[in-house]
Amino acid sequence: MTKVLKIGGSILTDKTKPAAARPAEIQRIAKEIASSVEDLVLVHGAGSFGHISAKRYGLPQKFSPEGLRVTHNSVVKLNDLMVEALGKAGVSPMPVHPFSCTLLRDGRIEGFALEPVKEMIRDDLLPVLHGDVAMDINRKAGIVSGDQLVAYLAWALRAEIVAVGTNVDGVLISGRPLKDLTRKDLPPLERGIGDSSGVDVTGGMRGKLLELLDLADEGIESVIFNAAKEGNIAGALKGESAGTKVRRAN
Amino acid sequence: MTKVLKIGGSILTDKTKPAAARPAEIQRIAKEIASSVEDLVLVHGAGSFGHISAKRYGLPQKFSPEGLRVTHNSVVKLNDLMVEALGKAGVSPMPVHPFSCTLLRDGRIEGFALEPVKEMIRDDLLPVLHGDVAMDINRKAGIVSGDQLVAYLAWALRAEIVAVGTNVDGVLISGRPLKDLTRKDLPPLERGIGDSSGVDVTGGMRGKLLELLDLADEGIESVIFNAAKEGNIAGALKGESAGTKVRRAN
């Protein structure tokens, strides 16, 4: 039963400061993941590693070789921290860098080297991917968000559990999370969906929902949950849904 | 005119000591590469980053998740040094990690995400790959040498210049380099081809020749040259052959 877990950059980092990790949170998250690591793919956001340098270099609108390299190096540093914490928590994490294995077309994933990830899962290893820069066949280069990677991988692997951890309890209305959500709920919600706090060039909650609604159209449900609350990640990996389920409309 | 350049790990590192880079050599090499960087793909060996930890963990014969991760992390550190030096030399290097984009079958490349590399070349970026660990569909995981990567990329990109830089003047007979070499020269040579100095789990000169003779069979010539001698890299990238040319037998 393949599972895809996203951990938002806002949990792992302080998004208001450049390259500011939250080591205690990273360690807690690694332990929760270790409790249910079978057939799992982990994708984490870039948080303040990546978003801030991307913004500084004007990515993805501008093509900047230095910006690409600096932004990639920065998110790789966060990936190193996550992989190291997972190793200490007793799992077998393997870094997979989208910049090395992803081709975009107009900002959308056109090609992805899926086989190494599949082989890792078969061999009880945990692939750990992240939001990253990527080459783009029409735009030279761009950004592939963790959310787009989650939706792509969940689709390509026919995942049965897709859990998207953020720093809020789900899609909120008047401060309370919707239990579930389909595409027809989107228009009335759109004015109500606030941006995540801090800098986020990849679209915040709205972008996330658009990815997950496309995934739902393919028959794959997902849940948006609060990964900052202890126990929620372990629960989500067991299929317990605390948060907002994103479904296909009947 | 696509060019593929290999720089052996023995040039970039001291192969007798773990993770011992040669910063002055790395800097010199970066400057030589900068002189002729158009349509180039660079592959470097792992040297003492990689070979020593691979040996310690029994790779590739044993499957060790920790060994995979430690070995990968080590070669990535050498890649970071190479990429950084190239950036300072004024080119636009982009790290490409084979572990993220390569699938082996019984130790041979079965799949490789070529499109990001092609797009980098089109956009005047310099892809910088390296010998690495990789997932293997029949053996869980293995090692993909820089030499195998060079032959694969030269074939896949139909490279017109393939230059393999080592720490010797070419394939030596009585201390002097052969001018050229075809498959039929191999059997009498085999007792004469010594191992490179230091630890090398990927086959030394014999393994290199087997890769390049396969490539020659596909109609792509290559040259094995001494990258430790100043000027040779710049010359090789212009198609000047100081060293041993590996050709198809007539």
PDB file of C-alpha atoms in Angstrom, chain A residues 63-66 68-69 72-73 76 80 83-84 86-88 91-103 112-113 115-117 119-120 122-125 135-141, chain B residues 63-66 68-69 72-73 76 80 83-84 86-88 91-103 112-113 115-117 119-120 122-125 135-141:
ATOM      1  CA  PHE A  63      16.349  32.560 -15.937  1.00  0.00           C
ATOM      2  CA  SER A  64      19.380  32.874 -13.699  1.00  0.00           C
ATOM      3  CA  PRO A  65      22.017  30.122 -13.735  1.00  0.00           C
ATOM      4  CA  GLU A  66      23.396  31.363 -10.427  1.00  0.00           C
ATOM      5  CA  LEU A  68      19.203  28.000 -10.032  1.00  0.00           C
ATOM      6  CA  ARG A  69      22.344  26.728  -8.415  1.00  0.00           C
ATOM      7  CA  HIS A  72      19.026  24.166  -5.459  1.00  0.00           C
ATOM      8  CA  ASN A  73      21.953  24.095  -3.026  1.00  0.00           C
ATOM      9  CA  VAL A  76      19.480  20.360  -0.681  1.00  0.00           C
ATOM     10  CA  ASP A  80      20.353  16.849   4.187  1.00  0.00           C
ATOM     11  CA  VAL A  83      17.664  12.768   5.743  1.00  0.00           C
ATOM     12  CA  GLU A  84      20.098  12.914   8.652  1.00  0.00           C
ATOM     13  CA  LEU A  86      15.489  10.172   9.561  1.00  0.00           C
ATOM     14  CA  GLY A  87      18.671   8.113   9.636  1.00  0.00           C
ATOM     15  CA  LYS A  88      19.024   8.800  13.371  1.00  0.00           C
ATOM     16  CA  VAL A  91      14.890   4.459   8.966  1.00  0.00           C
ATOM     17  CA  SER A  92      16.828   4.211   5.669  1.00  0.00           C
ATOM     18  CA  PRO A  93      16.278   7.550   3.949  1.00  0.00           C
ATOM     19  CA  MET A  94      17.688   8.145   0.462  1.00  0.00           C
ATOM     20  CA  PRO A  95      17.884  11.667  -0.948  1.00  0.00           C
ATOM     21  CA  VAL A  96      16.292  12.123  -4.380  1.00  0.00           C
ATOM     22  CA  HIS A  97      16.820  15.524  -5.962  1.00  0.00           C
ATOM     23  CA  PRO A  98      14.156  16.593  -8.449  1.00  0.00           C
ATOM     24  CA  PHE A  99      16.640  18.874 -10.248  1.00  0.00           C
ATOM     25  CA  SER A 100      18.491  15.703 -11.340  1.00  0.00           C
ATOM     26  CA  CYS A 101      15.449  13.697 -12.409  1.00  0.00           C
ATOM     27  CA  THR A 102      12.605  16.007 -13.425  1.00  0.00           C
ATOM     28  CA  LEU A 103      11.789  17.771 -16.687  1.00  0.00           C
ATOM     29  CA  PHE A 112      10.349  12.127 -14.075  1.00  0.00           C
ATOM     30  CA  ALA A 113      12.768   9.235 -13.431  1.00  0.00           C
ATOM     31  CA  GLU A 115      12.144   3.789 -11.539  1.00  0.00           C
ATOM     32  CA  PRO A 116      14.839   4.595  -8.955  1.00  0.00           C
ATOM     33  CA  VAL A 117      12.085   5.715  -6.538  1.00  0.00           C
ATOM     34  CA  GLU A 119      13.182   0.383  -6.636  1.00  0.00           C
ATOM     35  CA  MET A 120      13.886   2.189  -3.354  1.00  0.00           C
ATOM     36  CA  ARG A 122      10.777  -2.268  -3.141  1.00  0.00           C
ATOM     37  CA  ASP A 123      14.039  -2.417  -1.182  1.00  0.00           C
ATOM     38  CA  ASP A 124      12.566  -0.897   2.011  1.00  0.00           C
ATOM     39  CA  LEU A 125      14.359   2.396   1.535  1.00  0.00           C
ATOM     40  CA  MET A 135      14.836  22.316 -16.159  1.00  0.00           C
ATOM     41  CA  ASP A 136      11.890  23.300 -18.352  1.00  0.00           C
ATOM     42  CA  ILE A 137      11.696  22.388 -22.013  1.00  0.00           C
ATOM     43  CA  ASN A 138       9.848  25.591 -22.901  1.00  0.00           C
ATOM     44  CA  ARG A 139      11.078  28.033 -20.252  1.00  0.00           C
ATOM     45  CA  LYS A 140      14.679  26.875 -19.720  1.00  0.00           C
ATOM     46  CA  ALA A 141      14.093  26.329 -16.002  1.00  0.00           C
TER      47      ALA A 141
ATOM     48  CA  PHE B  63      23.334  -4.244   0.049  1.00  0.00           C
ATOM     49  CA  SER B  64      23.742  -1.709   2.832  1.00  0.00           C
ATOM     50  CA  PRO B  65      21.272   1.186   3.113  1.00  0.00           C
ATOM     51  CA  GLU B  66      23.697   3.072   5.335  1.00  0.00           C
ATOM     52  CA  LEU B  68      24.524   3.667   0.054  1.00  0.00           C
ATOM     53  CA  ARG B  69      23.734   6.869   1.853  1.00  0.00           C
ATOM     54  CA  HIS B  72      26.447   8.950  -1.972  1.00  0.00           C
ATOM     55  CA  ASN B  73      26.912  11.795   0.525  1.00  0.00           C
ATOM     56  CA  VAL B  76      28.266  14.596  -3.462  1.00  0.00           C
ATOM     57  CA  ASP B  80      30.048  20.306  -4.452  1.00  0.00           C
ATOM     58  CA  VAL B  83      30.746  22.745  -8.900  1.00  0.00           C
ATOM     59  CA  GLU B  84      31.897  25.551  -6.609  1.00  0.00           C
ATOM     60  CA  LEU B  86      33.590  25.872 -11.783  1.00  0.00           C
ATOM     61  CA  GLY B  87      31.246  28.628 -10.615  1.00  0.00           C
ATOM     62  CA  LYS B  88      34.233  30.692  -9.485  1.00  0.00           C
ATOM     63  CA  VAL B  91      30.930  28.942 -15.918  1.00  0.00           C
ATOM     64  CA  SER B  92      27.394  27.851 -14.953  1.00  0.00           C
ATOM     65  CA  PRO B  93      27.790  24.384 -13.467  1.00  0.00           C
ATOM     66  CA  MET B  94      24.712  22.411 -12.426  1.00  0.00           C
ATOM     67  CA  PRO B  95      25.053  19.341 -10.204  1.00  0.00           C
ATOM     68  CA  VAL B  96      23.358  16.198 -11.543  1.00  0.00           C
ATOM     69  CA  HIS B  97      23.367  13.226  -9.170  1.00  0.00           C
ATOM     70  CA  PRO B  98      23.192   9.807 -10.836  1.00  0.00           C
ATOM     71  CA  PHE B  99      21.622   8.278  -7.692  1.00  0.00           C
ATOM     72  CA  SER B 100      18.549  10.440  -8.394  1.00  0.00           C
ATOM     73  CA  CYS B 101      18.286   9.750 -12.108  1.00  0.00           C
ATOM     74  CA  THR B 102      19.845   6.376 -12.976  1.00  0.00           C
ATOM     75  CA  LEU B 103      18.498   2.822 -12.856  1.00  0.00           C
ATOM     76  CA  PHE B 112      18.733   7.488 -17.213  1.00  0.00           C
ATOM     77  CA  ALA B 113      16.842  10.798 -17.114  1.00  0.00           C
ATOM     78  CA  GLU B 115      16.208  15.217 -20.784  1.00  0.00           C
ATOM     79  CA  PRO B 116      17.273  17.512 -17.919  1.00  0.00           C
ATOM     80  CA  VAL B 117      20.905  17.122 -19.060  1.00  0.00           C
ATOM     81  CA  GLU B 119      18.014  20.959 -21.588  1.00  0.00           C
ATOM     82  CA  MET B 120      20.984  22.187 -19.533  1.00  0.00           C
ATOM     83  CA  ARG B 122      20.684  23.822 -24.695  1.00  0.00           C
ATOM     84  CA  ASP B 123      20.576  26.577 -22.072  1.00  0.00           C
ATOM     85  CA  ASP B 124      24.388  26.984 -21.861  1.00  0.00           C
ATOM     86  CA  LEU B 125      24.609  25.336 -18.477  1.00  0.00           C
ATOM     87  CA  MET B 135      19.427   1.560  -7.599  1.00  0.00           C
ATOM     88  CA  ASP B 136      19.560  -1.721  -9.506  1.00  0.00           C
ATOM     89  CA  ILE B 137      16.441  -3.536 -10.631  1.00  0.00           C
ATOM     90  CA  ASN B 138      18.020  -6.977 -10.131  1.00  0.00           C
ATOM     91  CA  ARG B 139      20.532  -6.334  -7.327  1.00  0.00           C
ATOM     92  CA  LYS B 140      18.739  -3.693  -5.250  1.00  0.00           C
ATOM     93  CA  ALA B 141      21.638  -1.248  -5.624  1.00  0.00           C
TER      94      ALA B 141
END
